[in-house]
Amino acid sequence: MATRIVILGGGTGGTLAANRLRRVYTRSEAEITVVDQDDRHVYQPGLLFVPFGLTHPEDIVRSRERQLHRGISYELSAIDHVDIAADRVRLASGRELEYDVLVVATGAVVQPDQTDGMTGPGWMEKVFTFYTPEGAGALEGALATFDGGKMVVNVVDLPIKCPVAPLEFCFLADWYFHERGIRDKVQISYVTPLDAAFTKPVSARRLGGMLEARDVELVTEFNTGEVDGENGRLVSFDGREIPFDLAVVIPLHGGASYVGRSPGLGDELNFVPADEHTLQSKAKENIFVIGDASSLAASKAGSVTHFEGEILVENVQHFLDGEPLSASFDGHANCFIEAGFGKALLIDFDYDTEPLPGHYPGTVGMPLLEESHLNHLGKLMFQWFYWHVLLPGRDIPGVSSKMPLAGKRAVPGRPEEGRTEEATDAEP
Amino acid sequence: MPSRSYAGVDVEVGEDGFFVHPEQWTEEMAPVIAKESGVDDLTPRHWQVVNFMRAQYMAKGDSPSVRLLGKASGVPVKELYELFPKGPAKLAAKIAGIPKPRSCI
């Protein structure tokens, strides 16, 4: 009988895992089923560009099913719960799927209703998020008619998807209001619960400097307790207030709700704990986790998911063959950071090594932690790679799942910053 | 590594005052660390959080975040900020003798 592999979620992780598994197992060896509640696969990095009119929601959404290779079944249904003991998934449609291996790839969801006031008066009028296609589209309209005043960009709490996106939003907003000729009439504030612009010291200084150079005010250690759209103010848990005319808020994130209905699968935030190197869940040995759905201390970002894909498929094979799970993920992440005015930075890091200056992937390559036009082109080109290379489960030439050290340099006089165990001083 | 003396015992702490070895902590040390950090009186509500922090750390090997405390400790986030001003997770972790919470990236 064929091995039954069920993959929950048809986004970045579920799709690339399914396609990679399909390539290593024939149809008589394994049945592969992907489950998702809708057929809208969003190219999430594109959401950042929607509010500035640089792309449109319909241009970044495709069919989930059509990204899957032939021979992969697609089940369109919400998930009711996973019965871990019985190795069975119950779908909202009433159908039950039994599995030998389960891959959890249901990502993270934004939860604006978890912060007092956020979805109250002013929501989608003065208070927006660009983390959903609907929110990003509505924000485009609001920015187009904004003719001056104070805009706040607020991260409520970590973890969030793509932790640099809120900073990129500030850089692009600076460019956007310059283009419209009203930059001098707009005050921009970046409000974060961290104690600096970003988590790791070298990049936090670099990115903090970029905010300063663009005249974006940085407000740190602000733990948002309430978003008061009616009166236009953010209120922190310790009673500080920040007024705004327009708020762009990155809401709290959590795992998918079925995780909470599946006893033993997830943590309090519905993320699924897994071994940070093997990607095997802590819940049961035949459950693996990929991408934003996990509670790993890796970035919730497509690049991480991409690098995890290779490791996950190798370890699923080892598991089914009764071998030790020898493939090991190192936390490798890299991302382009859009800087505005046609430039971007590139950062590259893993669990132990923070983003460092130099070049990627080797001594000759794209500049790291430096603004350049080349990186901006890289960012634009990436959408093509996403649909045609990353989702089909191919490797990008020269880009390995292991983080490269060649081409990087430690920061002079700060040897302690090369490898850090402590991510940050900030309140998580 | 710097060390401090609490309740007559020398303990090893990191640069920012967090315990390096959580097993060196005893209940008698908590009020002393609290006072140092500006919390003069450890009430039963404080203890509820401190005990929860230690239990979580022992079970999972990770210090919980404010959000997790708000969801699972039985003390709502707003009250956590009243009990442990500025940074509840950091401050409660220090008083509970466990490492500083890691922040996600």
XYZ file of C-alpha atoms in Angstrom:
533
model
C 0.000 0.000 0.000
C 1.196 3.481 -0.784
C 2.409 5.682 2.051
C -0.136 8.400 2.799
C 1.335 11.882 3.176
C -1.087 14.655 4.128
C 0.063 18.268 3.940
C -2.015 20.886 5.745
C -1.757 24.219 3.965
C -1.178 25.091 0.319
C 0.980 28.176 0.776
C 4.727 28.522 0.336
C 5.763 25.656 2.629
C 2.966 23.209 1.796
C 3.351 23.703 -1.939
C 7.110 23.360 -2.110
C 7.090 20.397 0.291
C 4.416 18.631 -1.774
C 6.259 19.233 -5.032
C 9.597 18.101 -3.621
C 8.026 14.958 -2.100
C 6.261 14.180 -5.384
C 9.630 14.159 -7.085
C 11.213 11.692 -4.650
C 8.273 9.245 -4.465
C 6.444 7.635 -7.367
C 2.666 7.586 -7.247
C 2.647 3.916 -6.293
C 5.017 4.655 -3.406
C 3.168 7.621 -1.908
C -0.206 9.354 -2.111
C 0.227 13.068 -1.450
C -2.729 15.234 -0.457
C -2.662 18.994 0.160
C -5.490 20.606 2.141
C -6.383 24.293 2.137
C -9.509 26.283 2.881
C -9.332 28.452 -0.251
C -7.699 28.513 -3.670
C -5.926 31.877 -3.319
C -2.150 31.582 -3.089
C -0.825 35.055 -2.234
C 2.739 36.058 -3.099
C 3.082 37.656 0.324
C 6.244 39.724 -0.321
C 4.145 41.622 -2.872
C 1.780 42.961 -0.199
C 4.345 45.592 0.811
C 4.131 47.202 -2.639
C 0.336 47.327 -2.924
C -0.263 50.413 -0.710
C 2.117 52.443 -2.886
C 0.400 51.462 -6.113
C 3.498 49.540 -7.259
C 1.544 46.325 -7.681
C -2.086 45.259 -7.298
C -3.701 42.516 -5.229
C -4.873 40.632 -8.338
C -1.284 40.537 -9.647
C 0.053 38.693 -6.607
C -2.645 36.019 -6.218
C -2.779 32.734 -8.134
C -4.560 29.396 -7.782
C -3.104 27.205 -5.042
C -4.007 24.002 -6.841
C -2.279 25.028 -10.051
C 1.062 25.424 -8.259
C 1.018 21.695 -7.404
C 2.649 19.091 -9.627
C 0.548 16.423 -11.289
C -0.209 13.502 -9.034
C -0.866 15.619 -5.939
C -4.470 15.642 -4.678
C -5.920 18.957 -3.600
C -8.634 19.017 -0.948
C -10.514 22.314 -0.700
C -11.792 22.487 2.875
C -11.134 24.131 6.207
C -9.598 21.851 8.840
C -11.593 20.930 11.896
C -8.848 19.226 13.897
C -6.039 16.685 13.905
C -6.478 13.531 15.953
C -2.851 12.920 16.802
C -3.380 9.543 18.475
C -5.394 8.163 15.535
C -3.156 9.697 12.785
C -6.213 11.292 11.241
C -7.295 14.767 10.105
C -10.930 15.722 10.279
C -11.928 18.345 7.736
C -14.709 20.904 8.174
C -16.392 19.244 5.186
C -16.801 16.145 7.370
C -14.249 14.107 5.434
C -11.502 12.308 7.310
C -7.978 11.835 6.002
C -5.749 9.163 7.495
C -2.018 9.653 7.204
C 1.320 7.968 7.773
C 3.106 11.335 7.734
C 1.535 14.730 8.381
C 3.181 17.993 7.348
C 1.854 21.099 9.103
C 2.242 24.092 6.766
C -0.697 26.290 7.704
C 1.377 29.379 8.415
C 0.530 32.303 10.675
C -2.585 34.449 10.657
C -2.984 38.083 11.686
C -5.313 38.694 14.616
C -6.296 42.381 14.637
C -9.220 41.627 16.975
C -6.750 40.551 19.696
C -5.765 44.168 20.385
C -8.318 46.423 22.083
C -9.971 48.897 19.759
C -8.098 47.943 16.591
C -11.113 46.680 14.668
C -13.424 49.255 16.296
C -14.283 52.740 14.946
C -11.725 53.885 12.379
C -10.695 50.369 11.241
C -10.015 50.484 7.495
C -10.601 54.259 7.603
C -7.755 55.553 9.756
C -6.319 52.260 10.999
C -4.965 49.789 8.431
C -2.733 46.802 8.022
C -0.942 45.818 4.818
C -0.555 42.191 5.958
C -3.676 41.054 4.059
C -4.593 41.715 0.397
C -7.786 43.474 1.534
C -5.936 45.665 4.037
C -3.140 46.511 1.602
C -5.700 47.438 -1.077
C -7.659 49.664 1.302
C -4.450 51.339 2.473
C -3.571 52.216 -1.119
C -6.733 54.320 -1.286
C -6.030 55.985 2.059
C -2.417 56.863 1.155
C -3.471 58.293 -2.212
C -5.760 60.809 -0.495
C -3.526 61.492 2.531
C -2.337 65.071 2.202
C -0.426 65.588 5.417
C -0.330 64.811 9.113
C 1.122 62.126 11.312
C 1.442 58.523 10.154
C 2.459 55.865 12.659
C 3.753 52.428 11.686
C 3.274 50.156 14.696
C 4.369 46.584 15.366
C 2.143 45.358 18.218
C 4.276 42.380 19.251
C 6.528 39.657 17.887
C 6.538 37.180 16.277
C 5.387 38.620 12.948
C 5.813 37.473 9.375
C 8.750 39.120 7.619
C 10.065 41.196 10.551
C 11.722 43.736 8.219
C 8.551 44.534 6.254
C 7.354 47.277 8.664
C 10.723 49.049 8.262
C 10.543 48.681 4.495
C 7.091 50.232 4.688
C 8.624 53.321 6.375
C 11.380 53.600 3.749
C 8.894 53.298 0.893
C 6.493 55.767 2.539
C 9.335 58.315 2.728
C 9.979 57.814 -1.000
C 6.239 57.848 -1.836
C 5.511 61.142 -0.076
C 8.637 62.674 -1.668
C 7.324 61.647 -5.104
C 3.988 63.238 -4.284
C 5.787 66.404 -3.198
C 4.315 66.422 0.316
C 7.063 64.757 2.372
C 7.489 67.977 4.407
C 3.832 67.804 5.423
C 3.981 64.201 6.667
C 5.483 63.087 9.967
C 6.337 59.383 10.084
C 6.892 57.472 13.344
C 8.026 53.848 13.672
C 6.681 52.440 16.935
C 8.106 49.102 18.111
C 8.081 46.949 21.252
C 11.808 46.262 20.715
C 14.509 48.451 22.233
C 15.934 49.279 18.789
C 14.874 49.342 15.138
C 15.550 45.613 14.770
C 16.562 42.619 16.832
C 20.212 41.932 16.051
C 22.788 44.615 16.964
C 24.664 45.217 13.670
C 21.559 45.397 11.509
C 19.614 47.262 14.219
C 22.190 50.075 14.043
C 22.229 50.082 10.254
C 18.436 50.100 9.940
C 18.050 52.615 12.770
C 20.452 54.890 10.875
C 18.342 54.521 7.747
C 15.220 55.625 9.642
C 17.091 58.649 10.975
C 18.407 59.577 7.534
C 14.826 59.555 6.245
C 13.563 61.645 9.155
C 11.425 58.805 10.510
C 11.000 59.055 14.272
C 11.860 55.827 16.170
C 9.787 55.051 19.289
C 11.035 51.976 21.162
C 9.768 49.720 23.974
C 6.171 50.652 23.208
C 3.841 47.758 24.011
C 0.550 48.608 22.340
C -2.433 47.888 24.575
C -5.067 49.777 22.590
C -5.521 51.258 19.135
C -8.049 54.069 19.508
C -9.090 54.869 15.949
C -11.850 57.245 16.971
C -9.509 59.594 18.843
C -6.464 58.783 16.734
C -4.049 57.457 19.352
C -2.023 54.390 20.270
C -2.054 53.631 23.995
C 0.619 51.408 25.549
C 0.045 48.996 28.434
C 2.036 51.325 30.659
C -0.098 54.336 29.721
C 1.992 56.132 27.097
C 0.054 57.700 24.199
C 1.024 58.414 20.595
C -1.378 60.471 18.463
C -1.902 59.709 14.769
C -3.883 60.768 11.724
C -3.190 57.474 9.969
C -2.061 54.244 11.613
C -0.481 51.305 9.804
C -0.530 48.502 12.343
C 1.024 45.052 12.167
C -1.415 43.015 14.295
C -0.591 40.141 16.618
C 0.070 36.854 14.846
C -0.980 33.349 15.809
C -1.077 29.898 14.269
C -4.144 28.526 12.473
C -7.211 28.028 14.662
C -7.551 24.255 14.076
C -4.231 23.849 15.928
C -6.015 25.029 19.064
C -8.710 22.392 18.483
C -6.117 19.620 18.132
C -5.059 18.602 21.668
C -1.298 18.274 22.035
C -0.378 19.789 18.678
C 0.369 23.450 19.377
C 1.371 25.998 22.003
C -0.736 28.759 23.568
C -0.445 30.896 20.412
C -1.377 27.926 18.174
C 2.142 27.635 16.785
C 3.468 24.084 16.550
C 6.650 23.302 18.510
C 9.223 21.337 16.537
C 12.875 20.376 16.756
C 14.756 23.398 15.403
C 17.135 21.239 13.363
C 15.107 18.214 12.195
C 11.717 20.012 11.868
C 9.994 17.002 13.448
C 7.153 18.150 15.711
C 7.282 17.716 19.464
C 3.720 16.369 19.282
C 4.431 13.040 17.564
C 7.216 11.524 15.488
C 5.154 11.281 12.270
C 4.267 14.992 12.259
C 6.638 17.527 10.667
C 6.370 21.313 10.542
C 7.487 23.792 7.883
C 7.381 27.568 7.651
C 5.485 30.138 9.707
C 3.325 27.482 11.419
C 6.181 26.445 13.728
C 7.238 28.062 16.983
C 10.933 27.942 16.005
C 13.103 30.962 16.773
C 13.707 31.444 13.038
C 12.239 34.309 11.000
C 8.739 33.780 9.708
C 9.747 34.362 6.116
C 9.560 32.667 2.744
C 13.320 32.251 2.501
C 13.387 30.272 5.751
C 10.531 28.106 4.482
C 12.394 27.557 1.218
C 15.566 26.470 3.009
C 13.553 24.245 5.363
C 11.926 22.467 2.406
C 15.029 20.521 1.449
C 15.667 19.482 5.079
C 12.048 18.491 5.684
C 11.820 16.253 2.632
C 15.077 14.524 3.499
C 13.924 13.880 7.069
C 10.483 12.632 6.006
C 12.324 10.089 3.837
C 14.588 9.111 6.747
C 11.560 8.738 9.011
C 9.699 6.505 6.560
C 12.843 4.410 6.089
C 13.247 4.025 9.860
C 16.569 5.908 9.850
C 17.819 8.688 12.148
C 16.764 12.177 10.998
C 20.166 13.340 9.820
C 19.241 16.467 7.847
C 19.720 19.552 10.004
C 18.331 23.068 9.518
C 20.601 25.925 10.632
C 18.004 28.723 10.779
C 19.257 30.215 7.510
C 17.288 33.250 6.329
C 17.946 35.916 3.779
C 15.877 38.828 2.630
C 15.961 41.879 0.476
C 15.032 45.044 2.347
C 13.465 47.645 0.094
C 14.990 51.051 0.871
C 13.013 53.320 -1.449
C 14.314 55.342 -4.429
C 15.048 52.153 -6.385
C 17.484 50.684 -3.886
C 17.447 47.732 -1.519
C 19.630 45.973 1.061
C 20.221 42.268 1.417
C 20.634 40.497 4.764
C 21.644 36.881 5.391
C 21.782 35.106 8.763
C 21.048 31.920 10.740
C 20.264 30.793 14.308
C 23.753 31.711 15.536
C 25.134 34.319 13.152
C 23.522 37.726 12.957
C 23.277 39.667 9.665
C 26.786 40.858 8.754
C 28.189 43.151 6.064
C 30.048 41.709 3.039
C 28.768 39.947 -0.063
C 26.338 37.084 -0.805
C 26.563 34.219 -1.633
C 30.402 34.506 -1.770
C 33.115 37.151 -1.913
C 31.701 38.184 -5.269
C 27.982 38.738 -5.193
C 25.274 41.013 -3.979
C 26.315 43.528 -1.325
C 25.090 42.740 2.203
C 23.706 45.438 4.527
C 24.353 48.100 1.861
C 21.811 49.947 -0.232
C 22.223 49.130 -3.906
C 20.256 49.135 -7.162
C 21.340 45.531 -7.762
C 19.533 44.371 -4.628
C 16.402 46.247 -5.687
C 16.464 44.418 -9.022
C 16.980 41.183 -7.085
C 13.888 41.895 -5.052
C 11.796 42.601 -8.155
C 13.089 39.482 -9.922
C 12.286 37.352 -6.931
C 8.577 37.141 -7.721
C 9.443 35.243 -10.901
C 11.714 32.881 -8.936
C 8.959 32.361 -6.382
C 6.373 31.019 -8.836
C 8.778 29.232 -11.187
C 11.636 27.918 -9.048
C 10.840 28.046 -5.344
C 7.273 26.641 -5.356
C 8.061 23.871 -7.876
C 10.699 22.832 -5.340
C 13.810 23.470 -7.377
C 17.027 24.787 -5.882
C 18.134 28.295 -6.830
C 21.644 28.026 -8.369
C 24.311 29.242 -5.933
C 21.821 29.564 -3.066
C 22.240 26.810 -0.507
C 20.073 25.928 2.457
C 23.186 26.265 4.655
C 24.190 29.823 5.490
C 27.496 30.784 3.807
C 30.215 32.563 5.800
C 32.499 33.262 2.812
C 32.129 36.872 1.754
C 31.095 38.082 5.206
C 33.157 40.116 7.587
C 32.865 40.489 11.320
C 32.472 44.063 12.436
C 35.892 45.434 13.523
C 36.315 45.919 17.245
C 33.078 44.121 18.030
C 34.040 40.461 17.930
C 31.258 39.623 20.359
C 28.697 40.596 17.779
C 29.615 38.023 15.184
C 27.948 35.153 16.953
C 25.386 35.902 19.595
C 23.243 33.637 21.667
C 21.118 36.450 22.957
C 18.920 37.836 20.231
C 18.040 41.138 21.796
C 17.462 43.147 24.915
C 13.897 43.747 23.975
C 10.829 42.590 25.760
C 9.437 39.730 23.693
C 31.009 35.967 34.729
C 29.864 38.402 37.410
C 28.317 37.030 40.562
C 25.906 38.410 43.134
C 25.031 37.434 46.629
C 21.374 36.815 47.398
C 20.076 35.538 50.737
C 23.642 34.733 51.723
C 24.420 32.626 48.645
C 26.757 33.592 45.793
C 25.102 33.066 42.419
C 26.432 33.507 38.920
C 24.583 36.097 36.825
C 24.908 37.338 33.247
C 25.879 40.902 32.357
C 22.316 42.113 32.750
C 21.666 40.407 36.078
C 19.788 37.302 34.894
C 20.643 33.971 36.528
C 22.995 31.758 34.566
C 22.004 28.661 36.574
C 18.278 28.686 37.425
C 18.856 25.831 39.898
C 20.830 28.234 42.151
C 17.621 30.190 42.794
C 15.637 29.831 46.020
C 12.383 31.468 47.072
C 14.174 33.602 49.666
C 16.131 35.311 46.889
C 13.064 36.540 45.009
C 12.143 39.491 47.275
C 15.759 40.691 47.257
C 16.036 40.600 43.449
C 12.607 42.246 43.228
C 13.628 45.124 45.475
C 16.786 45.669 43.415
C 14.596 45.951 40.323
C 12.155 48.419 41.868
C 9.410 46.012 42.965
C 9.219 46.631 46.717
C 6.543 44.195 47.715
C 6.006 40.735 46.211
C 2.250 40.104 46.511
C 0.521 36.745 45.897
C -0.269 37.998 42.355
C 3.447 38.592 41.753
C 4.152 35.092 43.020
C 1.535 33.610 40.719
C 3.477 35.024 37.778
C 6.913 34.140 39.150
C 5.877 30.538 39.840
C 4.270 30.235 36.413
C 7.471 31.553 34.780
C 9.626 28.983 36.550
C 7.236 26.117 35.791
C 7.137 27.085 32.105
C 10.895 27.398 31.930
C 11.441 24.025 33.577
C 8.905 22.372 31.249
C 9.943 24.011 27.982
C 13.437 25.356 28.469
C 12.331 28.806 27.347
C 11.276 31.886 29.279
C 7.707 32.873 28.340
C 6.815 36.150 26.604
C 4.332 38.748 27.896
C 1.730 37.542 25.450
C 2.040 33.974 26.625
C 1.919 35.133 30.251
C -1.275 37.059 29.497
C -2.860 33.995 27.927
C -1.730 31.297 30.307
C -0.618 32.631 33.717
C -4.084 33.737 34.845
C -2.909 37.360 35.119
C -4.068 39.651 32.264
C -1.463 41.674 30.339
C -2.643 45.009 31.710
C -2.197 43.802 35.285
C 1.203 42.307 34.389
C 2.373 45.821 33.509
C 1.062 47.102 36.856
C 2.831 44.334 38.760
C 6.075 44.461 36.801
C 6.336 47.957 35.283
C 8.088 48.480 31.905
C 8.834 44.877 30.978
C 6.827 42.159 32.735
C 8.454 39.180 31.008
C 11.986 40.457 31.557
C 11.430 41.596 35.117
C 9.512 38.495 36.188
C 12.171 36.273 34.593
C 14.881 38.070 36.553
C 12.971 37.702 39.825
C 12.220 34.042 39.021
C 15.920 33.336 38.465
C 15.560 32.155 34.882
C 17.352 33.422 31.741
C 16.230 36.509 29.869
C 13.388 35.701 27.429
C 14.647 35.278 23.883
C 12.942 37.503 21.403
C 11.868 36.082 18.089
C 13.369 37.553 14.965
